[in-house]
CSV table of C-alpha atoms in Angstrom, one decimal:
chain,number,residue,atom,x,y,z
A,7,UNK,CA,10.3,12.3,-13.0
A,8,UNK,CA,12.0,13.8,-10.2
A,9,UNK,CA,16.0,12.5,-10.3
A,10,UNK,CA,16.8,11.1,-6.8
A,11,UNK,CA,17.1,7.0,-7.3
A,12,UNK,CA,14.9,6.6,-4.3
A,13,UNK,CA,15.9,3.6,-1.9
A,14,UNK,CA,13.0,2.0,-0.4
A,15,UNK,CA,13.6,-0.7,2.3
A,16,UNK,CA,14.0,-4.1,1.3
A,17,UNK,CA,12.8,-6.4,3.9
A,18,UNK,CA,15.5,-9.6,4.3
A,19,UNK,CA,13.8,-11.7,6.3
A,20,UNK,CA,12.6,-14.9,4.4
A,21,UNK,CA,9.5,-15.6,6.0
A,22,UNK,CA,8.5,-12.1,5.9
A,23,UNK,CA,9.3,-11.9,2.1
A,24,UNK,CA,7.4,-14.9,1.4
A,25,UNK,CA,4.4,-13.7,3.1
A,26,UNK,CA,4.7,-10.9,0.7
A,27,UNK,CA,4.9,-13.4,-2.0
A,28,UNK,CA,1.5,-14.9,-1.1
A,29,UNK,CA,0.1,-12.0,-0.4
A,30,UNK,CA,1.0,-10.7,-3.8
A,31,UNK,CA,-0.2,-14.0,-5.4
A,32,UNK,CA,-4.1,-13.0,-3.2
A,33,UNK,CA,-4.0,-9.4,-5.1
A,34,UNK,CA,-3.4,-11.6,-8.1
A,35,UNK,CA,-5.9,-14.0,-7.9
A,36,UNK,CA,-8.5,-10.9,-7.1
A,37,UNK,CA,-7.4,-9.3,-10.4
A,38,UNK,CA,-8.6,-12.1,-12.2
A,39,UNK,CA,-12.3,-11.5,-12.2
A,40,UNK,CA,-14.6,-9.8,-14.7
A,41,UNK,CA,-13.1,-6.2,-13.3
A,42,UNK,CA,-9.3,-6.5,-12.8
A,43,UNK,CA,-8.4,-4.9,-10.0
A,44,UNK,CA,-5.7,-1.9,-10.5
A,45,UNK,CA,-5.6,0.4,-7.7
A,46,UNK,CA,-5.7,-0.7,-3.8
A,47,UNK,CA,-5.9,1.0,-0.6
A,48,UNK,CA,-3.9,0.5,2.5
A,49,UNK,CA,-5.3,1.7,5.3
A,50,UNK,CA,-5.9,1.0,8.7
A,51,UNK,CA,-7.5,1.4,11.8
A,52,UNK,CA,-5.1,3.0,14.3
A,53,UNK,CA,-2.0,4.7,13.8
A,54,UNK,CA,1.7,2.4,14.1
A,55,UNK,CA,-0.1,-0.9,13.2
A,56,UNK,CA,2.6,-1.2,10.0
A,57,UNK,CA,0.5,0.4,7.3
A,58,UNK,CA,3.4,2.0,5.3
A,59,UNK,CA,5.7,-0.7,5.9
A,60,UNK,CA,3.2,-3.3,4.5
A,61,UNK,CA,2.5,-1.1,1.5
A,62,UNK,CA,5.9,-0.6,0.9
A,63,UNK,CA,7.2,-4.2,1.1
A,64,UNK,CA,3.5,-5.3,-1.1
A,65,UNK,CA,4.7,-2.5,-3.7
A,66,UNK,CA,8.4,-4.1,-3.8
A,67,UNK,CA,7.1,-7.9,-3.6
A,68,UNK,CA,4.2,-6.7,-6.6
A,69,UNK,CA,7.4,-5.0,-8.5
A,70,UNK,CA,9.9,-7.8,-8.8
A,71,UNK,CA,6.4,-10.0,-9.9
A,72,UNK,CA,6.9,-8.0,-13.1
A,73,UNK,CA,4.4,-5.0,-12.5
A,74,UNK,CA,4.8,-1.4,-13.1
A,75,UNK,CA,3.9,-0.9,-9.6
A,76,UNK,CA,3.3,3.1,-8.5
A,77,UNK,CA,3.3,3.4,-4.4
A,78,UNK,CA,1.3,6.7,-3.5
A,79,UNK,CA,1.2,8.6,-0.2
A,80,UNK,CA,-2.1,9.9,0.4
A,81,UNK,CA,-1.3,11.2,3.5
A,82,UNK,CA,-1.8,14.4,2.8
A,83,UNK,CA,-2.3,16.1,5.8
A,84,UNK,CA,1.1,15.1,7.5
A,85,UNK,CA,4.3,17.7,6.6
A,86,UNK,CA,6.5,15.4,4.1
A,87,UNK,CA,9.4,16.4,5.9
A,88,UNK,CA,8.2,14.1,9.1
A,89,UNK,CA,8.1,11.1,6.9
A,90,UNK,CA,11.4,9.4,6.0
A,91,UNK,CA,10.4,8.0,2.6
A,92,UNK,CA,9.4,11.9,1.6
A,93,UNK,CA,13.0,12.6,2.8
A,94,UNK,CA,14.2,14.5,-0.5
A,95,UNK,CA,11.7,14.9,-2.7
A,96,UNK,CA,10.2,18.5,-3.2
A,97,UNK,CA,6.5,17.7,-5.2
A,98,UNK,CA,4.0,15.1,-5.0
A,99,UNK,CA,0.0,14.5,-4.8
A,100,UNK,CA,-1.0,17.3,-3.7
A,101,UNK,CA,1.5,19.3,-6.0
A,102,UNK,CA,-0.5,17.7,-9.0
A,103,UNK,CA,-4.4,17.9,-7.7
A,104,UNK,CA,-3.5,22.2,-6.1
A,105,UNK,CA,-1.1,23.5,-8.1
A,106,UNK,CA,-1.6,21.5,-11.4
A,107,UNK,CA,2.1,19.9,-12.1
A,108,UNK,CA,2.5,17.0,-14.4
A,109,UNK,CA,2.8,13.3,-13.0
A,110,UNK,CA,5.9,12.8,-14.7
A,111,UNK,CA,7.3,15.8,-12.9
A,112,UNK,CA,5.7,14.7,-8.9
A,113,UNK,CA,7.2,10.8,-9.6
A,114,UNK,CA,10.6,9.7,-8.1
A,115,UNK,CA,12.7,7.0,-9.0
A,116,UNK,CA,13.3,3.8,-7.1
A,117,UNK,CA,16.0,1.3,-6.3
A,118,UNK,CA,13.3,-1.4,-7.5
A,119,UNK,CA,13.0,-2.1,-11.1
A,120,UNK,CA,9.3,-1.3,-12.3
A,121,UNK,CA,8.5,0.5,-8.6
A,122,UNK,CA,8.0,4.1,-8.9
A,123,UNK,CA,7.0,6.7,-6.0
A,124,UNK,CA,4.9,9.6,-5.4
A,125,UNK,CA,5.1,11.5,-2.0
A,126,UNK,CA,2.4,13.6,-0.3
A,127,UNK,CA,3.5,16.6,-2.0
A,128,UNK,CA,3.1,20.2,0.1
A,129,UNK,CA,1.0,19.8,3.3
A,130,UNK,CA,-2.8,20.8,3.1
A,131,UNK,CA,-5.4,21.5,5.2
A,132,UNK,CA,-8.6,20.8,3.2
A,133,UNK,CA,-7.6,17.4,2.3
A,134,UNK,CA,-11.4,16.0,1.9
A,135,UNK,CA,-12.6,19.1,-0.4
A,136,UNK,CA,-8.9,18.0,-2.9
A,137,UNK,CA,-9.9,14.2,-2.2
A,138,UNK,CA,-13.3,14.6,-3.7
A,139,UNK,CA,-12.1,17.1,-6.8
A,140,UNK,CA,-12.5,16.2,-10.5
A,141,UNK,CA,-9.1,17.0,-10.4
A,142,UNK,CA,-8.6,13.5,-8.2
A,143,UNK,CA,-10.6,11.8,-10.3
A,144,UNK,CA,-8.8,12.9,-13.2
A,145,UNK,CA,-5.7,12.4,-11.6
A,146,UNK,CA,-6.9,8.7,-10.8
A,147,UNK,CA,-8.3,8.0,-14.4
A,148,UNK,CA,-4.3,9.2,-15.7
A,149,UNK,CA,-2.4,6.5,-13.1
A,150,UNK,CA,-4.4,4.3,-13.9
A,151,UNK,CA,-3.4,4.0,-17.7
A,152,UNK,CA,0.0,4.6,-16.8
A,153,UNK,CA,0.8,1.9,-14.5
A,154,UNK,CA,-0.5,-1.8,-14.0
A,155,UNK,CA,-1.0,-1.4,-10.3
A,156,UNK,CA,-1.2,1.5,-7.7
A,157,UNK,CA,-1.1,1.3,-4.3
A,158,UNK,CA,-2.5,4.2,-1.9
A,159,UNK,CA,-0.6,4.4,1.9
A,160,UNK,CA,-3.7,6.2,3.9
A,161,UNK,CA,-4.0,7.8,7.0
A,162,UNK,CA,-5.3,5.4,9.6
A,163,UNK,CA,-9.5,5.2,9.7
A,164,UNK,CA,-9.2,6.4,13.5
A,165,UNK,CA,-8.1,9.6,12.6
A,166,UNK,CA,-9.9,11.3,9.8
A,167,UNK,CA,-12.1,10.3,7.2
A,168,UNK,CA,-8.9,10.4,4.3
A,169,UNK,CA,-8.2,6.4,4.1
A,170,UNK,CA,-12.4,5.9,3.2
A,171,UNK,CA,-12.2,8.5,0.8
A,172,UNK,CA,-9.6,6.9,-1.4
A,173,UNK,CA,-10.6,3.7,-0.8
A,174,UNK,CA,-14.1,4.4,-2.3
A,175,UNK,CA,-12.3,5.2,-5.7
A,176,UNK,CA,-10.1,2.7,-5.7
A,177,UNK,CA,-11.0,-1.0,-6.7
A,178,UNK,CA,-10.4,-2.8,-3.4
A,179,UNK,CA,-8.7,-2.0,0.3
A,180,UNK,CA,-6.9,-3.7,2.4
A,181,UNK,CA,-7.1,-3.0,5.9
A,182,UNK,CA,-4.0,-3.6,8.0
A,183,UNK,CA,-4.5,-4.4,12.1
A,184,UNK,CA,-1.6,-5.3,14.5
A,185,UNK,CA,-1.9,-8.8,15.9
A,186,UNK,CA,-2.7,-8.4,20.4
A,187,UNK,CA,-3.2,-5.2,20.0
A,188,UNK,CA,-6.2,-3.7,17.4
A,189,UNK,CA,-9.3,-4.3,19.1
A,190,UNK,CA,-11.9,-6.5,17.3
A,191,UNK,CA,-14.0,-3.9,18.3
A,192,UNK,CA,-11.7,-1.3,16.2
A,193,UNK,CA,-11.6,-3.6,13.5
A,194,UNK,CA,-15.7,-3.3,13.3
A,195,UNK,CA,-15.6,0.4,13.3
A,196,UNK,CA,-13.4,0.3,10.5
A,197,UNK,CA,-15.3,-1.9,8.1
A,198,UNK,CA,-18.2,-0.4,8.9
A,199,UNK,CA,-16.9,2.7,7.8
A,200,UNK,CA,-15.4,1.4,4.8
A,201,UNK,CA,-19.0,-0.2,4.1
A,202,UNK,CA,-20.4,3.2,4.2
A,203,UNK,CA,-17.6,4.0,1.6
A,204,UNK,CA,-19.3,1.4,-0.7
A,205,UNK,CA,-15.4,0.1,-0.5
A,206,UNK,CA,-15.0,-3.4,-1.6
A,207,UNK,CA,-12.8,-5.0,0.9
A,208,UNK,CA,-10.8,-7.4,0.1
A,209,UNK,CA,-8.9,-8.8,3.5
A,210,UNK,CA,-7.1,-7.8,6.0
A,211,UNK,CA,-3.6,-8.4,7.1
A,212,UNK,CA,-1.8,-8.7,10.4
A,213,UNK,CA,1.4,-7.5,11.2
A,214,UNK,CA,3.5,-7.9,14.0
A,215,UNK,CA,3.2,-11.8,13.2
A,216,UNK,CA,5.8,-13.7,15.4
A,217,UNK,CA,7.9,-16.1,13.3
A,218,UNK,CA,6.9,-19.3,15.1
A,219,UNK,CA,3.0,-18.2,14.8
A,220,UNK,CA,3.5,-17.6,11.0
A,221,UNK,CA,5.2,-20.9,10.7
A,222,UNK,CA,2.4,-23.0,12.5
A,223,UNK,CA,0.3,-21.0,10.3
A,224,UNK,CA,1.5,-21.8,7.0
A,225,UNK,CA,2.5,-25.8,7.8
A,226,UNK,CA,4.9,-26.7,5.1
A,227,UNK,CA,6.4,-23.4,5.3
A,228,UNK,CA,10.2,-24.6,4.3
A,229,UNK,CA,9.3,-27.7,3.0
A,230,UNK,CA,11.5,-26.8,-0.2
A,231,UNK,CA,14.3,-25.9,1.6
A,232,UNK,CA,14.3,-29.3,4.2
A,233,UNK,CA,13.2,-31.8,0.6
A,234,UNK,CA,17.0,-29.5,-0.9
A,235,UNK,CA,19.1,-30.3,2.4
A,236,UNK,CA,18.2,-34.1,1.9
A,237,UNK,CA,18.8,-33.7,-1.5
């Protein structure tokens, strides 16, 4: 494992941590049936609509539940070195799948107990012939003895045919849309495709949720906190 104590971000804001929470709990409950879910994908269907974020603060909110969580960056295509969470580290995915490293070698170290990371690696250009390799699918059958829960940050669906890929060998996707401003039309495109993917979908999450909206939302949202104030 690569040394650097990687610090991912740690979201503060309550509300948004306990949508994290029940979010996590979902993932849960889907993990229950006759094949456990262990591997998801996070993808969406435009670019900036809070993918990596929500992977990121999933991963940390999955963690702290107890999980050896592993957060990937299939993003293969982009140079790591325009990414801030690839900031430092030297090997990754693609590392592994071309140039045959060992796992243990590509994973970095996070400030979150139980979360570890693995960047894109080097930059490549025939991403969908190394995304369809037995050398993925090996690499996917290893991770997933390794850890209890992997979670793949994907390029968005609008751009190349990446996010699909992975999320038709992994065991459910989640598919990320930005509240006013994905299209419902966009959001059609992108399940069809996944469809195609025989991808087994298993929600979709909005970002960019106002505070007030997510409180009308979820009712009793501080119920606990107004019943300790009386208290």
């Amino acid at each position: 494992m690569q040394m650097k104590n990687f610090n991912v971000y740690d979201e503060e804001n309550m509300a948004v941590k306990d949508a994290y929470a029940l979010l996590t709990a979902n993932v849960h409950f889907s993990s229950k049936k006759e094949e456990p879910i262990k591997n998801v994908t996070i993808c969406s269907c435009e670019p900036g609509a809070g993918k990596t974020t929500t992977a990121i603060n999933l991963a940390i909110s999955m963690a702290r539940s107890g999980w050896k969580i592993l957060l990937v960056d299939a993003d293969i295509r982009k140079p790591g070195n325009f990414k801030r969470l690839n900031n430092g580290t030297s090997l990754g995915l693609s590392n592994i799948i071309v140039d045959g490293i060992n796992l243990q070698d590509a994973l970095t170290a996070t400030n979150i107990a139980n979360l570890s990371y693995l960047s894109c690696g080097k930059s490549v250009h025939n991403a969908i012939e190394m995304l369809c390799s037995v050398k993925f699918n090996q690499f996917m059958a290893e991770i997933r003895k390794q850890f209890d829960f992997v979670l793949f940050d994907t390029p968005a669906l609008s751009t190349v045919i990446d996010g699909a890929l992975v999320a038709s060998k992994t065991d459910g996707v989640i598919l990320i849309a930005e509240i006013g401003t994905t299209k419902l039309t966009a959001l059609n495109r992108a399940k069809q495709q996944l469809e195609k993917a025989d991808a087994n979908i298993m929600g979709v999450v909005l970002t960019r949720v106002k505070k007030r909206d997510y409180v009308k939302y979820v009712e009793s949202y501080n119920y606990f906190e107004r019943f300790n104030r009386a208290t």
